[in-house]
Short mmCIF file of C-alpha atoms (C1' of nucleotides) in Angstrom, two decimals:
data_model
loop_
_atom_site.label_atom_id
_atom_site.label_comp_id
_atom_site.label_asym_id
_atom_site.label_seq_id
_atom_site.Cartn_x
_atom_site.Cartn_y
_atom_site.Cartn_z
CA MET A 9 0.21 -0.19 -0.22
CA PHE A 10 1.54 2.92 -1.15
CA GLN A 11 1.05 6.40 1.14
CA THR A 12 1.41 9.50 -1.35
CA GLY A 13 1.24 12.50 0.00
CA ILE A 14 -2.32 12.49 -0.34
CA VAL A 15 -3.79 12.57 3.15
CA MET A 16 -6.47 9.89 3.65
CA ALA A 17 -9.61 9.41 5.72
CA HIS A 18 -9.35 8.97 8.68
CA GLN A 19 -6.33 7.34 9.21
CA ASN A 20 -2.78 8.25 10.95
CA ARG A 21 -4.27 7.07 14.48
CA ASP A 22 -2.46 3.56 13.45
CA GLN A 23 1.10 5.76 13.39
CA GLU A 24 -0.02 6.81 17.56
CA TYR A 25 -1.40 3.19 17.65
CA LEU A 26 1.72 1.45 16.17
CA GLY A 27 4.04 3.99 19.20
CA LYS A 28 2.11 2.70 21.95
CA LEU A 29 3.02 -1.07 20.54
CA GLN A 30 6.57 -0.29 20.45
CA ASP A 31 6.81 1.22 23.69
CA TYR A 32 5.38 -1.74 25.38
CA PHE A 33 7.32 -3.99 23.18
CA SER A 34 10.67 -1.87 23.89
CA GLN A 35 9.49 -3.23 27.55
CA TYR A 36 8.14 -6.00 27.86
CA ARG A 37 9.79 -7.52 24.59
CA ASN A 38 6.79 -9.42 23.47
CA LEU A 39 3.91 -8.06 21.83
CA PRO A 40 0.29 -8.37 24.08
CA SER A 41 -2.56 -10.07 22.99
CA TYR A 42 -5.44 -8.46 21.37
CA ALA A 43 -7.35 -7.15 24.76
CA VAL A 44 -4.57 -5.77 26.15
CA ILE A 45 -3.47 -3.68 23.10
CA GLY A 46 -7.12 -2.92 23.20
CA ASN A 47 -7.34 -1.26 26.44
CA LEU A 48 -3.72 -0.16 25.69
CA LEU A 49 -5.05 2.00 22.94
CA GLY A 50 -8.17 3.00 23.92
CA MET A 51 -10.54 0.35 22.24
CA ALA A 52 -13.43 -1.59 24.10
CA SER A 53 -12.97 -3.95 21.04
CA LYS A 54 -11.15 -7.01 20.03
CA SER A 55 -12.99 -6.10 16.56
CA ALA A 56 -10.64 -3.04 16.33
CA VAL A 57 -7.79 -4.13 17.72
CA SER A 58 -8.01 -7.09 14.27
CA ALA A 59 -8.93 -4.30 11.94
CA LEU A 60 -5.81 -1.99 12.96
CA VAL A 61 -3.39 -5.49 13.31
CA LYS A 62 -4.32 -6.48 9.82
CA ARG A 63 -3.70 -2.85 9.10
CA LEU A 64 -0.03 -3.08 10.75
CA THR A 65 0.50 -6.74 9.19
CA LEU A 66 -0.71 -5.26 5.27
CA ALA A 67 1.62 -1.73 6.07
CA GLY A 68 4.66 -4.11 6.78
CA TYR A 69 5.42 -3.57 11.10
CA ILE A 70 4.17 -6.60 12.09
CA GLU A 71 3.68 -10.47 11.06
CA MET A 72 2.32 -13.71 12.27
CA THR A 73 5.54 -16.50 13.07
CA PRO A 74 4.12 -19.79 11.50
CA ASP A 75 2.41 -21.11 14.35
CA LYS A 76 0.00 -18.10 14.02
CA ARG A 77 1.77 -15.84 16.93
CA LEU A 78 2.20 -11.43 16.77
CA ALA A 79 5.52 -10.69 16.17
CA PRO A 80 7.44 -7.18 15.21
CA THR A 81 9.22 -7.16 11.89
CA LYS A 82 12.26 -5.13 11.23
CA ARG A 83 10.43 -2.67 10.11
CA PHE A 84 8.73 -1.99 13.72
CA PHE A 85 11.71 -1.51 15.13
CA GLU A 86 12.50 1.70 12.35
CA ARG A 87 12.40 4.11 15.44
CA GLU A 88 15.07 2.90 17.75
CA LEU A 89 17.27 3.06 14.12
CA ALA A 90 16.35 6.27 12.93
CA ASP A 91 18.04 6.63 16.91
CA PHE A 92 21.57 6.80 15.37
CA PRO A 93 20.90 10.03 12.74
CA VAL A 94 23.11 10.78 10.34
CA PRO A 95 24.07 14.70 9.59
CA ALA A 96 23.23 14.74 5.86
CA GLY A 97 26.45 15.65 3.77
CA LEU A 98 27.34 12.29 5.65
CA PRO A 99 29.00 9.88 3.09
CA ALA A 100 28.45 6.66 4.33
CA ALA A 101 26.68 6.09 7.49
CA ALA A 102 26.50 2.49 8.60
CA ASN A 103 22.96 2.37 9.18
CA ASP A 104 22.87 1.81 5.56
CA ALA A 105 24.82 -1.57 6.03
CA MET A 106 22.53 -2.21 8.58
CA SER A 107 19.34 -1.11 8.02
CA GLU A 108 18.05 -4.76 8.07
CA SER A 109 18.79 -4.80 11.96
CA LEU A 110 17.76 -4.57 15.13
CA THR A 111 21.12 -3.92 17.12
CA ILE A 112 24.43 -5.25 17.06
CA ASP A 113 24.05 -8.32 18.02
CA GLU A 114 21.05 -9.27 15.78
CA TYR A 115 23.78 -7.85 12.97
CA LEU A 116 26.53 -9.84 13.81
CA ILE A 117 25.54 -12.99 15.51
CA PRO A 118 22.07 -14.60 13.26
CA ARG A 119 22.59 -18.17 15.77
CA PRO A 120 22.51 -16.98 19.11
CA SER A 121 22.76 -21.23 20.17
CA SER A 122 25.81 -21.68 18.31
CA THR A 123 27.87 -18.77 19.09
CA VAL A 124 30.93 -17.63 21.43
CA LEU A 125 32.44 -14.63 22.25
CA VAL A 126 36.34 -15.12 22.55
CA LYS A 127 38.82 -12.92 23.62
CA VAL A 128 41.92 -12.26 20.75
CA LYS A 129 45.30 -12.83 22.52
CA GLY A 130 48.32 -12.09 20.81
CA ASP A 131 49.34 -10.28 18.04
CA SER A 132 50.05 -13.26 15.63
CA MET A 133 46.76 -12.13 13.50
CA ILE A 134 47.83 -8.53 13.76
CA GLU A 135 47.71 -7.84 9.74
CA ALA A 136 44.78 -9.01 9.67
CA GLY A 137 43.42 -6.18 11.54
CA ILE A 138 42.90 -7.82 15.04
CA HIS A 139 44.22 -6.73 17.42
CA ASP A 140 45.39 -8.65 21.21
CA GLY A 141 42.13 -7.76 23.51
CA ASP A 142 39.34 -7.77 20.09
CA ILE A 143 36.44 -9.78 20.54
CA ALA A 144 36.35 -12.62 18.01
CA ILE A 145 32.96 -13.66 17.06
CA VAL A 146 33.00 -18.09 16.66
CA GLU A 147 30.33 -19.51 15.14
CA LYS A 148 31.34 -22.95 16.55
CA ARG A 149 31.23 -25.39 13.81
CA HIS A 150 33.81 -27.89 12.22
CA ALA A 151 33.75 -26.77 8.53
CA ALA A 152 35.53 -24.58 7.40
CA SER A 153 36.68 -22.85 4.02
CA LEU A 154 39.51 -21.55 3.12
CA GLY A 155 41.23 -18.70 3.98
CA ASP A 156 38.24 -18.49 6.97
CA LYS A 157 39.82 -17.30 9.73
CA VAL A 158 39.07 -20.42 12.99
CA ILE A 159 39.25 -21.37 15.80
CA ALA A 160 41.51 -24.71 16.00
CA ILE A 161 42.50 -27.15 18.23
CA VAL A 162 46.38 -27.52 17.80
CA ASP A 163 47.95 -29.95 20.68
CA GLY A 164 44.44 -29.18 22.95
CA GLU A 165 45.62 -25.29 22.94
CA TYR A 166 42.66 -23.14 20.76
CA THR A 167 43.95 -20.81 18.47
CA LEU A 168 43.14 -18.04 16.11
CA LYS A 169 44.51 -18.79 12.59
CA THR A 170 43.73 -18.36 9.12
CA LEU A 171 42.72 -21.49 7.69
CA ALA A 172 45.36 -22.74 4.71
CA LYS A 173 46.85 -25.01 2.59
CA ASP A 174 49.45 -26.11 0.30
CA LYS A 175 50.26 -29.48 -1.62
CA GLN A 176 51.21 -30.83 1.69
CA GLY A 177 48.35 -30.15 2.96
CA PHE A 178 45.70 -27.76 5.39
CA LEU A 179 47.53 -25.44 7.43
CA LEU A 180 47.13 -22.86 10.07
CA GLN A 181 48.37 -19.39 8.71
CA PRO A 182 49.45 -16.56 11.10
CA GLU A 183 48.67 -12.90 10.27
CA ASN A 184 52.61 -11.74 10.79
CA ALA A 185 55.01 -13.10 9.50
CA ASP A 186 57.05 -12.53 12.45
CA TYR A 187 55.42 -15.99 13.65
CA ALA A 188 55.82 -19.54 11.41
CA PRO A 189 52.34 -21.37 10.09
CA ILE A 190 51.36 -24.50 12.30
CA ARG A 191 51.29 -27.81 10.24
CA PRO A 192 49.34 -29.88 12.06
CA GLN A 193 50.72 -33.32 12.85
CA GLU A 194 47.29 -35.32 12.81
CA GLY A 195 44.13 -34.28 12.15
CA LEU A 196 42.89 -30.96 12.09
CA GLU A 197 40.37 -30.07 14.98
CA ILE A 198 38.96 -27.01 14.27
CA TYR A 199 36.19 -25.21 17.23
CA GLY A 200 34.56 -22.75 14.99
CA VAL A 201 35.03 -20.23 12.73
CA MET A 202 35.38 -16.34 12.52
CA VAL A 203 32.50 -14.62 11.34
CA GLY A 204 32.73 -11.04 13.50
CA LEU A 205 35.16 -9.01 15.60
CA ILE A 206 34.45 -6.20 17.80
CA ARG A 207 36.77 -4.38 19.26
CA LYS A 208 36.46 -1.26 22.00
CA TYR A 209 38.02 2.40 22.43
CA ARG A 210 39.02 2.94 26.74
CA MET B 21 9.94 -40.63 20.70
CA PHE B 22 13.46 -41.38 20.20
CA GLN B 23 16.82 -40.14 21.76
CA THR B 24 19.18 -39.18 20.44
CA GLY B 25 22.70 -41.17 20.38
CA ILE B 26 24.20 -41.36 23.28
CA VAL B 27 21.75 -40.78 25.99
CA MET B 28 22.73 -38.13 28.19
CA ALA B 29 22.83 -38.86 31.74
CA HIS B 30 19.91 -36.10 33.64
CA GLN B 31 22.07 -32.51 33.83
CA ASN B 32 21.62 -29.54 32.46
CA ARG B 33 19.33 -30.30 28.60
CA ASP B 34 18.18 -26.73 29.68
CA GLN B 35 21.04 -24.99 28.45
CA GLU B 36 20.44 -26.47 25.42
CA TYR B 37 17.28 -25.83 25.26
CA LEU B 38 17.66 -22.83 26.53
CA GLY B 39 20.55 -22.39 23.26
CA LYS B 40 16.66 -22.98 20.66
CA LEU B 41 14.67 -20.86 22.37
CA GLN B 42 17.39 -17.55 21.79
CA ASP B 43 17.57 -18.89 18.32
CA TYR B 44 13.52 -19.34 17.31
CA PHE B 45 13.79 -15.48 19.62
CA SER B 46 15.94 -14.63 16.78
CA GLN B 47 14.49 -15.82 14.18
CA TYR B 48 11.09 -14.37 15.13
CA ARG B 49 11.30 -12.02 17.93
CA ASN B 50 8.53 -13.62 20.03
CA LEU B 51 8.34 -17.13 22.41
CA PRO B 52 6.57 -20.06 21.12
CA SER B 53 3.32 -21.74 22.77
CA TYR B 54 3.92 -24.18 25.62
CA ALA B 55 3.23 -26.52 22.73
CA VAL B 56 5.17 -25.35 19.89
CA ILE B 57 8.17 -25.60 22.57
CA GLY B 58 6.77 -28.95 23.42
CA ASN B 59 7.98 -29.91 19.54
CA LEU B 60 10.31 -27.62 18.78
CA LEU B 61 12.59 -29.11 22.13
CA GLY B 62 11.17 -33.06 21.29
CA MET B 63 8.70 -32.76 24.27
CA ALA B 64 5.87 -34.89 23.71
CA SER B 65 3.65 -32.96 26.11
CA LYS B 66 3.04 -29.01 27.73
CA SER B 67 3.77 -30.02 31.19
CA ALA B 68 7.19 -30.92 30.75
CA VAL B 69 7.39 -27.58 29.31
CA SER B 70 5.64 -25.70 31.83
CA ALA B 71 8.57 -27.46 34.52
CA LEU B 72 10.63 -25.83 31.59
CA VAL B 73 10.26 -22.69 31.28
CA LYS B 74 9.30 -22.54 35.21
CA ARG B 75 12.86 -23.53 35.79
CA LEU B 76 14.10 -20.88 32.66
CA THR B 77 11.91 -18.57 34.61
CA LEU B 78 13.99 -19.00 38.08
CA ALA B 79 16.85 -18.96 36.80
CA GLY B 80 16.57 -15.58 34.96
CA TYR B 81 15.94 -16.10 31.66
CA ILE B 82 13.03 -15.38 30.97
CA GLU B 83 9.64 -13.77 32.45
CA MET B 84 5.74 -13.57 32.68
CA THR B 85 4.87 -9.30 31.41
CA PRO B 86 1.91 -8.34 32.96
CA ASP B 87 -0.48 -9.98 31.80
CA LYS B 88 0.87 -13.04 31.26
CA ARG B 89 2.99 -13.17 28.44
CA LEU B 90 6.30 -15.17 28.22
CA ALA B 91 9.12 -13.00 27.15
CA PRO B 92 12.52 -13.20 27.37
CA THR B 93 14.46 -11.11 29.95
CA LYS B 94 17.61 -9.15 29.27
CA ARG B 95 19.42 -12.30 30.38
CA PHE B 96 17.63 -13.73 26.84
CA PHE B 97 20.43 -12.01 25.04
CA GLU B 98 23.48 -12.23 27.02
CA ARG B 99 26.24 -14.25 25.61
CA GLU B 100 29.44 -15.37 27.85
CA LEU B 101 33.02 -13.52 27.22
CA ALA B 102 35.43 -16.43 27.47
CA ASP B 103 39.54 -16.08 27.11
CA PHE B 104 39.34 -19.05 25.48
CA PRO B 105 36.87 -21.38 23.99
CA VAL B 106 35.10 -24.17 26.03
CA PRO B 107 35.24 -27.17 24.69
CA ALA B 108 32.16 -28.89 25.59
CA GLY B 109 28.53 -27.20 26.69
CA LEU B 110 29.86 -26.31 30.29
CA PRO B 111 26.11 -25.11 31.38
CA ALA B 112 27.01 -21.49 32.30
CA ALA B 113 27.74 -22.08 35.95
CA ALA B 114 28.23 -18.56 36.41
CA ASN B 115 32.02 -18.23 37.36
CA ASP B 116 32.69 -15.31 37.18
CA ALA B 117 36.08 -14.51 37.50
CA MET B 118 36.89 -16.07 34.00
CA SER B 119 33.85 -14.13 32.57
CA GLU B 120 31.72 -12.14 31.99
CA SER B 121 28.26 -12.18 30.86
CA LEU B 122 27.42 -8.97 27.99
CA THR B 123 25.39 -7.51 25.10
CA ILE B 124 27.39 -6.03 22.74
CA ASP B 125 24.98 -3.79 21.81
CA GLU B 126 25.29 -2.62 25.90
CA TYR B 127 28.78 -3.58 25.86
CA LEU B 128 29.82 -1.14 22.96
CA ILE B 129 26.60 1.45 22.98
CA PRO B 130 26.96 3.28 26.87
CA ARG B 131 25.00 6.28 25.33
CA PRO B 132 23.51 5.05 22.05
CA SER B 133 21.32 8.33 22.62
CA SER B 134 24.90 9.99 21.32
CA THR B 135 26.46 7.10 19.87
CA VAL B 136 26.43 6.99 15.71
CA LEU B 137 27.37 3.94 13.29
CA VAL B 138 29.49 5.16 10.47
CA LYS B 139 30.73 2.21 7.92
CA VAL B 140 34.37 3.14 6.53
CA LYS B 141 35.78 3.64 3.45
CA GLY B 142 39.00 3.27 2.82
CA ASP B 143 42.39 2.36 3.90
CA SER B 144 43.52 5.31 5.27
CA MET B 145 43.40 3.24 8.69
CA ILE B 146 44.11 0.34 8.01
CA GLU B 147 46.98 -0.13 10.39
CA ALA B 148 45.95 0.55 13.20
CA GLY B 149 43.80 -2.18 12.17
CA ILE B 150 40.36 -0.29 10.77
CA HIS B 151 39.58 -1.50 7.47
CA ASP B 152 37.14 -1.08 4.80
CA GLY B 153 33.56 -2.01 5.41
CA ASP B 154 34.59 -1.79 9.62
CA ILE B 155 31.49 -0.07 10.46
CA ALA B 156 32.99 2.22 13.61
CA ILE B 157 30.80 3.33 16.48
CA VAL B 158 31.45 6.79 17.23
CA GLU B 159 29.86 9.04 19.65
CA LYS B 160 29.07 12.60 18.94
CA ARG B 161 31.19 14.93 21.32
CA HIS B 162 33.23 17.93 20.22
CA ALA B 163 36.42 17.11 22.39
CA ALA B 164 38.83 14.25 22.23
CA SER B 165 42.05 13.57 23.59
CA LEU B 166 45.03 13.19 21.24
CA GLY B 167 45.55 9.75 20.72
CA ASP B 168 41.45 9.27 20.07
CA LYS B 169 40.91 8.25 16.73
CA VAL B 170 37.74 11.58 15.76
CA ILE B 171 35.84 11.66 13.12
CA ALA B 172 36.18 15.53 11.75
CA ILE B 173 34.81 17.24 9.29
CA VAL B 174 37.32 18.91 7.05
CA ASP B 175 36.50 21.44 4.43
CA GLY B 176 33.14 20.20 4.89
CA GLU B 177 34.00 16.51 4.39
CA TYR B 178 34.09 14.44 6.94
CA THR B 179 37.13 11.59 8.25
CA LEU B 180 38.74 9.50 10.49
CA LYS B 181 41.76 9.87 11.75
CA THR B 182 43.85 10.00 14.89
CA LEU B 183 43.88 12.55 16.00
CA ALA B 184 47.75 15.01 17.33
CA LYS B 185 49.67 17.64 17.17
CA ASP B 186 53.23 18.46 17.66
CA LYS B 187 54.35 22.10 18.24
CA GLN B 188 52.30 23.96 14.90
CA GLY B 189 48.69 22.52 16.50
CA PHE B 190 46.42 20.05 16.36
CA LEU B 191 46.66 17.70 12.83
CA LEU B 192 44.89 14.70 11.54
CA GLN B 193 46.96 11.32 11.06
CA PRO B 194 46.17 8.29 9.47
CA GLU B 195 47.65 5.12 10.17
CA ASN B 196 49.02 4.25 7.04
CA ALA B 197 52.51 5.57 5.77
CA ASP B 198 50.90 6.16 2.20
CA TYR B 199 49.35 8.43 3.18
CA ALA B 200 49.90 12.31 4.53
CA PRO B 201 48.86 13.76 7.77
CA ILE B 202 46.11 16.62 7.77
CA ARG B 203 47.02 19.78 9.25
CA PRO B 204 43.76 21.90 9.45
CA GLN B 205 43.78 24.66 7.91
CA GLU B 206 41.31 26.89 10.35
CA GLY B 207 39.03 25.57 12.96
CA LEU B 208 39.63 21.62 13.32
CA GLU B 209 35.53 20.57 14.22
CA ILE B 210 35.34 17.11 15.94
CA TYR B 211 32.12 15.30 15.33
CA GLY B 212 32.81 12.37 17.35
CA VAL B 213 34.79 10.32 19.22
CA MET B 214 35.46 6.25 17.29
CA VAL B 215 34.43 4.17 20.89
CA GLY B 216 34.01 1.33 18.97
CA LEU B 217 34.72 -1.14 15.91
CA ILE B 218 32.46 -3.84 14.16
CA ARG B 219 33.61 -6.02 11.77
CA LYS B 220 31.39 -8.70 9.90
CA TYR B 221 32.56 -11.75 7.64
CA ARG B 222 31.77 -12.38 4.79
"C1'" DA C 10 20.47 -53.74 45.42
"C1'" DC C 11 17.89 -50.54 46.68
"C1'" DC C 12 15.78 -46.13 47.14
"C1'" DC C 13 15.57 -41.15 45.81
"C1'" DT C 14 14.77 -37.29 42.38
"C1'" DA C 15 14.22 -34.79 38.76
"C1'" DG C 16 12.33 -35.24 34.40
"C1'" DG C 17 9.02 -36.15 31.00
"C1'" DC C 18 4.41 -37.96 29.41
"C1'" DG C 19 -0.52 -37.73 28.63
"C1'" DA C 20 -5.30 -35.92 29.91
"C1'" DA C 21 -8.11 -33.57 32.00
"C1'" DC C 22 -10.11 -28.90 32.75
"C1'" DG C 23 -11.00 -23.74 33.13
"C1'" DA C 24 -9.57 -19.67 31.09
"C1'" DA C 25 -8.41 -17.08 27.98
"C1'" DT C 26 -7.42 -15.88 22.84
"C1'" DG C 27 -8.53 -13.93 17.67
"C1'" DT C 28 -12.21 -14.64 14.18
"C1'" DT C 29 -16.27 -13.66 13.03
"C1'" DC C 30 -20.47 -11.24 12.32
"C1'" DC C 31 -24.03 -7.30 12.64
"C1'" DA C 32 -24.82 -2.44 14.18
"C1'" DA C 33 -23.80 1.93 15.33
"C1'" DA C 34 -20.86 5.53 15.55
"C1'" DC C 35 -17.85 8.70 13.06
"C1'" DG C 36 -15.86 12.44 10.02
"C1'" DG C 37 -15.51 14.67 5.12
"C1'" DG C 38 -16.48 15.50 0.64
"C1'" DG C 39 -19.64 16.34 -1.82
"C1'" DC D 6 -26.98 19.14 4.78
"C1'" DC D 7 -26.96 14.34 3.60
"C1'" DC D 8 -24.00 10.43 2.20
"C1'" DC D 9 -20.77 6.61 2.05
"C1'" DG D 10 -16.83 4.82 2.93
"C1'" DT D 11 -13.20 3.89 7.34
"C1'" DT D 12 -13.61 2.64 12.87
"C1'" DT D 13 -15.30 1.25 16.32
"C1'" DG D 14 -18.28 -1.76 20.30
"C1'" DG D 15 -20.92 -6.09 20.75
"C1'" DA D 16 -21.35 -10.58 21.26
"C1'" DA D 17 -20.92 -16.02 19.45
"C1'" DC D 18 -17.66 -18.87 18.63
"C1'" DA D 19 -14.13 -22.41 17.96
"C1'" DT D 20 -9.34 -22.95 19.32
"C1'" DT D 21 -5.90 -22.83 21.25
"C1'" DC D 22 -3.63 -22.67 25.55
"C1'" DG D 23 -1.47 -22.72 29.88
"C1'" DT D 24 -2.11 -25.55 34.48
"C1'" DT D 25 -3.01 -29.12 37.00
"C1'" DC D 26 -2.88 -33.54 38.91
"C1'" DG D 27 -1.00 -38.58 38.81
"C1'" DC D 28 1.98 -41.52 36.76
"C1'" DC D 29 6.19 -43.72 34.54
"C1'" DT D 30 11.67 -44.38 33.62
"C1'" DA D 31 16.06 -43.25 34.12
"C1'" DG D 32 19.95 -41.97 36.91
"C1'" DG D 33 22.32 -41.21 40.97
"C1'" DG D 34 23.69 -41.56 45.58
"C1'" DT D 35 24.42 -44.57 49.24
#
DNA sequence: ACCCTAGGCGAACGAATGTTCCAAACGGGG
DNA sequence: CCCCGTTTGGAACATTCGTTCGCCTAGGGT
């Protein structure tokens, strides 16, 4: 449905309603039942709420999960993304990069249960822009591709290196000319793959 | 109902269950009904789910909204920061000494209202481990200290450089030998200070 | 070997859910 | 001023919800 400049009949109470739902969600992290929405918005009947929900669903703010429960969509959180305003003229706002995400967590971590954060020690990866004290976001899995930065288990020690391969087989390549590649004697065990990085400046 | 290969002891499957709920929420942004939780986790009866929910509520991962709907708590989104990855699925036995729990947003963004995300362009800061395409977390303020990485406005252009000073005054120092320092002719206007960095691989 | 206990099963139950239908109120355009 | 599309109120409805209860199983402790 297009919202051109033309004003439609008695509409945009919906915007206000949406705002209240956003507030509610931000406080409780879920959407209430139709009845509760009703007296939250000052509606006396659930059919009014039902109609509202239909409108908001059509507008893309709300959706149904496979098991028919109300859930907010990404667009539902637009207001929060607008919390990072960008002055006119700033060439590249990261909102573009993250426009599909509500939070940094979600941007970086699609599978929470198999993701761990690991603090980086040492400077063996410094030429890849991975510094001592940075935090690596690691997705736990045993399969990796060449060129991936992986957490591997070598002699019972965990180490972060780039996965590489030559004629003799797989090897773990540091990103620092001062370090030598590691060639696992036996099988190479991969703990997880680094999918992101965060760093905090003090 | 079958059990996965190894019959595990009678222990904290709860951690595994929590993980699946986290994944579910991360995908749908709400928690499903007990019945759905049931077959999501391989439980045949809702009473088992009910018990699980009680346990998770007690552990502080889940709570009830005022209108008795299931909602995740903040802790639900926290993840453990380990100095080294932990081998097996060690339950979150809260050994505070070795790890802290946090959400990435809270970790990186203490002052949301004055924080902006900016995508990094170019490689002028590459020796500081800041790469093209990284996202800088910038706190908007006009004061900065020497050595801070700042977003400065030079000739109407926004640029990320290290703030430095010599006998002639302030200057903006790239972290790349191929680039020359920038010496602002007039006043140096600082848009904000870089307080963090995030990067996503692939 | 025994018991003990936590966790899961299955069924029954009242309460609450969201849908649907129709009628009434609202407000702008003609 | 009236008309008409839109929105809300109200009630009936089948469905689904989460709770509760007793029973059962499997491990671990002693």
